[in-house]
Tab-separated table of C-alpha atoms in Angstrom:
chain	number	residue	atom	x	y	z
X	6	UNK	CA	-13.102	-32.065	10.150
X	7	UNK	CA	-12.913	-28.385	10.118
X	8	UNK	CA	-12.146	-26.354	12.983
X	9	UNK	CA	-13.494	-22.289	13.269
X	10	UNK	CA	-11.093	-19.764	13.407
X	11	UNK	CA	-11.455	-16.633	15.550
X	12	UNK	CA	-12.394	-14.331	13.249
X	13	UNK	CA	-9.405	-11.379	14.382
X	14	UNK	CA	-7.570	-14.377	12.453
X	15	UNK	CA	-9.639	-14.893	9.753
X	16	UNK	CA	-7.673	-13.020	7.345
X	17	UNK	CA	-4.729	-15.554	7.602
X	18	UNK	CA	-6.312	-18.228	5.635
X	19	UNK	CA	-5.807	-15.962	2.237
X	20	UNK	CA	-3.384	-13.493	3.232
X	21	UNK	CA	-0.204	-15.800	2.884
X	22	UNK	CA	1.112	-12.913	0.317
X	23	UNK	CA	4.900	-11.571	-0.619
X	24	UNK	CA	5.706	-9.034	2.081
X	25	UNK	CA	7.068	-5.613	0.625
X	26	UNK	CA	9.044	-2.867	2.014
X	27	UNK	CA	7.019	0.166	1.215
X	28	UNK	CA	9.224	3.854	1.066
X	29	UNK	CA	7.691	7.149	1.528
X	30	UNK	CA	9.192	11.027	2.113
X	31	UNK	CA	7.810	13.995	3.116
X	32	UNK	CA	9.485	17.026	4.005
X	33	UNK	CA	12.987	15.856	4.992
X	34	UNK	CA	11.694	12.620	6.667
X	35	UNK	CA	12.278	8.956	4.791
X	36	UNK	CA	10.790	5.856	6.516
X	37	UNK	CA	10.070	2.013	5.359
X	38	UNK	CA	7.489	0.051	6.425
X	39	UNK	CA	7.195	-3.715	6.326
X	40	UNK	CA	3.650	-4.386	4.973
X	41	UNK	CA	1.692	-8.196	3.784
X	42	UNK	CA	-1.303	-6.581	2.925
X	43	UNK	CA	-1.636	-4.940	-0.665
X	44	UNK	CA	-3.112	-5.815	-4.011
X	45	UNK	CA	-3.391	-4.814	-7.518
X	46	UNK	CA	-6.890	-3.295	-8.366
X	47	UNK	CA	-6.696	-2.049	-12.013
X	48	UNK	CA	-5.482	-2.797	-15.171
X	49	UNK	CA	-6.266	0.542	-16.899
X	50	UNK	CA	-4.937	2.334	-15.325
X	51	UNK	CA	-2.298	-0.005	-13.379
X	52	UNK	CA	-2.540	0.514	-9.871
X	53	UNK	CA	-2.457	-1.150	-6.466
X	54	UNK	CA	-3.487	-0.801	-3.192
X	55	UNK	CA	-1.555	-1.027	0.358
X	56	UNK	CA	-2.615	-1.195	3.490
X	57	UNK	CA	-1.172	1.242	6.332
X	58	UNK	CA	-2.095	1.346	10.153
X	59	UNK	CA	-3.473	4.946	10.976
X	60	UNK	CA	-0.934	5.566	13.275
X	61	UNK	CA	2.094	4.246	11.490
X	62	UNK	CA	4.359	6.939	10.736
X	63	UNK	CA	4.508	5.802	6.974
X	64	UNK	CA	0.604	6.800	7.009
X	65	UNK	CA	1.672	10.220	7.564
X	66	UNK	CA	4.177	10.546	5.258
X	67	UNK	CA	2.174	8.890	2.189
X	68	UNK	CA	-0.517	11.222	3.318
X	69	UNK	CA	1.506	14.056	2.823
X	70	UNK	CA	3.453	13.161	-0.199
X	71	UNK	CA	1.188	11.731	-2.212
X	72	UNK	CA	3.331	9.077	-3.130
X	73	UNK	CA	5.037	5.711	-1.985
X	74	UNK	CA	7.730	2.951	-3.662
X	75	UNK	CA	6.489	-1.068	-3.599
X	76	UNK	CA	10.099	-2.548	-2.946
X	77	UNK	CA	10.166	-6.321	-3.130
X	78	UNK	CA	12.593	-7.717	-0.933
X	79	UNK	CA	14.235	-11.437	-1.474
X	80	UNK	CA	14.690	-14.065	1.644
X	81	UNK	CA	18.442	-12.697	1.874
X	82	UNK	CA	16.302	-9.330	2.848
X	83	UNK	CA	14.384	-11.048	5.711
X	84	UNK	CA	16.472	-9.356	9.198
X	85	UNK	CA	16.052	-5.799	7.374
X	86	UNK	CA	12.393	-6.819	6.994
X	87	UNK	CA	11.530	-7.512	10.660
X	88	UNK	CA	13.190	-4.655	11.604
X	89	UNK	CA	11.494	-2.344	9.225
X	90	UNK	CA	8.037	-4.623	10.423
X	91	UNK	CA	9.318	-3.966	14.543
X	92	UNK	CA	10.230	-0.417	14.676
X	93	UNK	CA	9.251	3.015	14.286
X	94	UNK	CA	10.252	6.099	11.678
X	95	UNK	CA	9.502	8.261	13.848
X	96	UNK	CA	12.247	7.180	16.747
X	97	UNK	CA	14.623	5.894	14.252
X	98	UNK	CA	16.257	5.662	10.449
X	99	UNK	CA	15.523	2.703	9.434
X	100	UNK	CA	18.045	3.429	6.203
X	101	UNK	CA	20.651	3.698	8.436
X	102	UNK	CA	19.456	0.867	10.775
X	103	UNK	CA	19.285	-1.186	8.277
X	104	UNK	CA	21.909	-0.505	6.266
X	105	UNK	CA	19.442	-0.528	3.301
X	106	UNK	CA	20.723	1.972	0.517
X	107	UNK	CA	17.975	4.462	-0.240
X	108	UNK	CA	18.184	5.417	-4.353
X	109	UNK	CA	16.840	7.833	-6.387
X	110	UNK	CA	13.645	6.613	-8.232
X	111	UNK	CA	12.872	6.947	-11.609
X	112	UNK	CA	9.733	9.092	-11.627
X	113	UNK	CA	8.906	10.436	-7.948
X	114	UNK	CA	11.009	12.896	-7.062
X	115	UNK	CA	11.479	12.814	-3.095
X	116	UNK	CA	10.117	9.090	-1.973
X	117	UNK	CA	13.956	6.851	-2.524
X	118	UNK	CA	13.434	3.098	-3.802
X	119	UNK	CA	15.170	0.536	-1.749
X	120	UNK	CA	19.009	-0.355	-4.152
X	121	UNK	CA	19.001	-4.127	-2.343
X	122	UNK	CA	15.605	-4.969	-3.212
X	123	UNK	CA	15.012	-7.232	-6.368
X	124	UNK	CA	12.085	-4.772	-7.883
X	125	UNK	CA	9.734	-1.622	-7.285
X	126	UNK	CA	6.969	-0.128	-8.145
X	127	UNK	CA	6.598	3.750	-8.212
X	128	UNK	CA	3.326	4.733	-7.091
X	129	UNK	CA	0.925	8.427	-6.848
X	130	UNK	CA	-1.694	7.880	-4.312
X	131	UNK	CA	-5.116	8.266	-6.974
X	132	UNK	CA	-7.305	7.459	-3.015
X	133	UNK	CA	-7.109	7.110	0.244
X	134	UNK	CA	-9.989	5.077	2.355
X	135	UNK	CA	-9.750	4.936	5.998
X	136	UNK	CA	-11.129	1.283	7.108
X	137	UNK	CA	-10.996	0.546	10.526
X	138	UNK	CA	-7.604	0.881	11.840
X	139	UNK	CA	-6.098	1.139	8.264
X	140	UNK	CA	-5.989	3.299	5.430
X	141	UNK	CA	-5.979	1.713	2.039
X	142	UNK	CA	-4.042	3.967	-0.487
X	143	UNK	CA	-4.426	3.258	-3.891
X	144	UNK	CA	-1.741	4.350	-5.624
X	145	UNK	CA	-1.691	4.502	-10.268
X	146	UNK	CA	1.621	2.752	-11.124
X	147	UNK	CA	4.091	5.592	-12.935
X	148	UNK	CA	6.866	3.266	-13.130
X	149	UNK	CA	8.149	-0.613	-12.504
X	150	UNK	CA	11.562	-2.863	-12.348
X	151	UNK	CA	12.655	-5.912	-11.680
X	152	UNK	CA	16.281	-7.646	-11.903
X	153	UNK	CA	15.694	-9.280	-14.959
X	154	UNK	CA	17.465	-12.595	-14.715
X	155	UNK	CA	14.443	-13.490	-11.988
X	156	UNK	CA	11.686	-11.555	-13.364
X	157	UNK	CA	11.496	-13.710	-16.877
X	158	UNK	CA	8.019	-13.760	-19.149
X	159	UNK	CA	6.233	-11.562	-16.836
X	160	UNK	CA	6.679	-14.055	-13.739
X	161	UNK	CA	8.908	-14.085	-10.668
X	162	UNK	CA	11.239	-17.195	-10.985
X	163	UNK	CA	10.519	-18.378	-7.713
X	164	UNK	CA	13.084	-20.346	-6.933
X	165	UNK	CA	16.019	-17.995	-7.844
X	166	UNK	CA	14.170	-14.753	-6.389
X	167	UNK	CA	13.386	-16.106	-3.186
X	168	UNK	CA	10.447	-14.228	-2.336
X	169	UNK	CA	9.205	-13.911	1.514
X	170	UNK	CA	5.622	-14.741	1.997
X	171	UNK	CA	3.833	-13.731	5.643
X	172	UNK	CA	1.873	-16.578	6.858
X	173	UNK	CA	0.667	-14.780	10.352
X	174	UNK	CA	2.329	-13.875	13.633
X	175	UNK	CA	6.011	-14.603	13.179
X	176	UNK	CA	5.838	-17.562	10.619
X	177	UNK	CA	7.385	-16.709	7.253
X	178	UNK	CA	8.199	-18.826	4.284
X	179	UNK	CA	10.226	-18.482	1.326
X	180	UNK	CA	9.259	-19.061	-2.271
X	181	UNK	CA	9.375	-22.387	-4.528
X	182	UNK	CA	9.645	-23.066	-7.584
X	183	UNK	CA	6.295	-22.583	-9.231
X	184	UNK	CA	4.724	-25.153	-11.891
X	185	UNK	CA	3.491	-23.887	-15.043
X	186	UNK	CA	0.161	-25.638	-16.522
């Protein structure tokens, strides 16, 4: 038997993706934002999409930059990630909160990648679509990295990197190993 699902949760029953600590800078401001949502939409060129509140502070930022860092965070990760998910840029430093080490990224200039985190992806925001109480950017990937004893043959090796996944609400889970076919 299958039971309906309010439709404000609807998205839970195929949004059970790796979270992702998302950097940004403009002007002399640096924030990270805990986000589930995101997606890769091209091949040629590579890029992916995020999803950012309109009011987040990290909206603002990206919006003025131009440009944000995908930092994938492993299960060791998951305190820094609620509190990046459970407080503001704008009231504190979430760097220094954290005790996450901001480093300088390979092609963008200003926006720092996250040193802790087991990969990133350097993106330039190509558009920007407001959609209800979000903005998707899509952003053309300029640069990507991985540590590479858990990034092997183009896959994550799930069991060693330990991804986080979102499931809804508070409920998080951490990756297993995967099955090739």
């Amino acid at each position: 038997m299958k039971i309906e699902i309010p439709i404000s949760k609807a998205n839970r029953l195929i949004n059970s993706g790796n979270v992702i600590l998302v950097t940004s800078h403009y002007k002399d401001k640096s924030s990270i934002i805990t986000i589930a949502w995101h997606t890769p939409v091209s091949i040629k060129p590579p890029a992916l999409t995020i999803a950012v509140g309109k009011e987040r502070f990290s909206a603002e930022l990206i919006k003025g930059s131009g440009e944000f860092i995908v930092n994938i965070p492993n299960w060791d990760l998951l305190e820094q990630m609620l509190y990046c998910g459970t407080h503001s840029g704008r009231d504190v430093d979430k760097f220094k909160e954290t005790r996450l080490t901001p480093e300088k990224a390979k092609k963008l200039l200003k926006t720092p990648k996250i040193k802790e985190c087991i990969g990133s992806i350097e993106c330039s925001v190509i558009n920007a679509t407001e959609i209800g109480d979000h903005i998707l950017f899509s952003g053309e990937v300029l640069y990507a990295e991985a540590e590479e004893d858990l990034f092997k043959e183009g896959v994550w090796d799930t069991e060693k990197a330990g991804l986080i996944y979102h499931l809804g609400g508070n409920c998080f889970m951490k990756s297993t190993p995967f099955t090739k076919v």
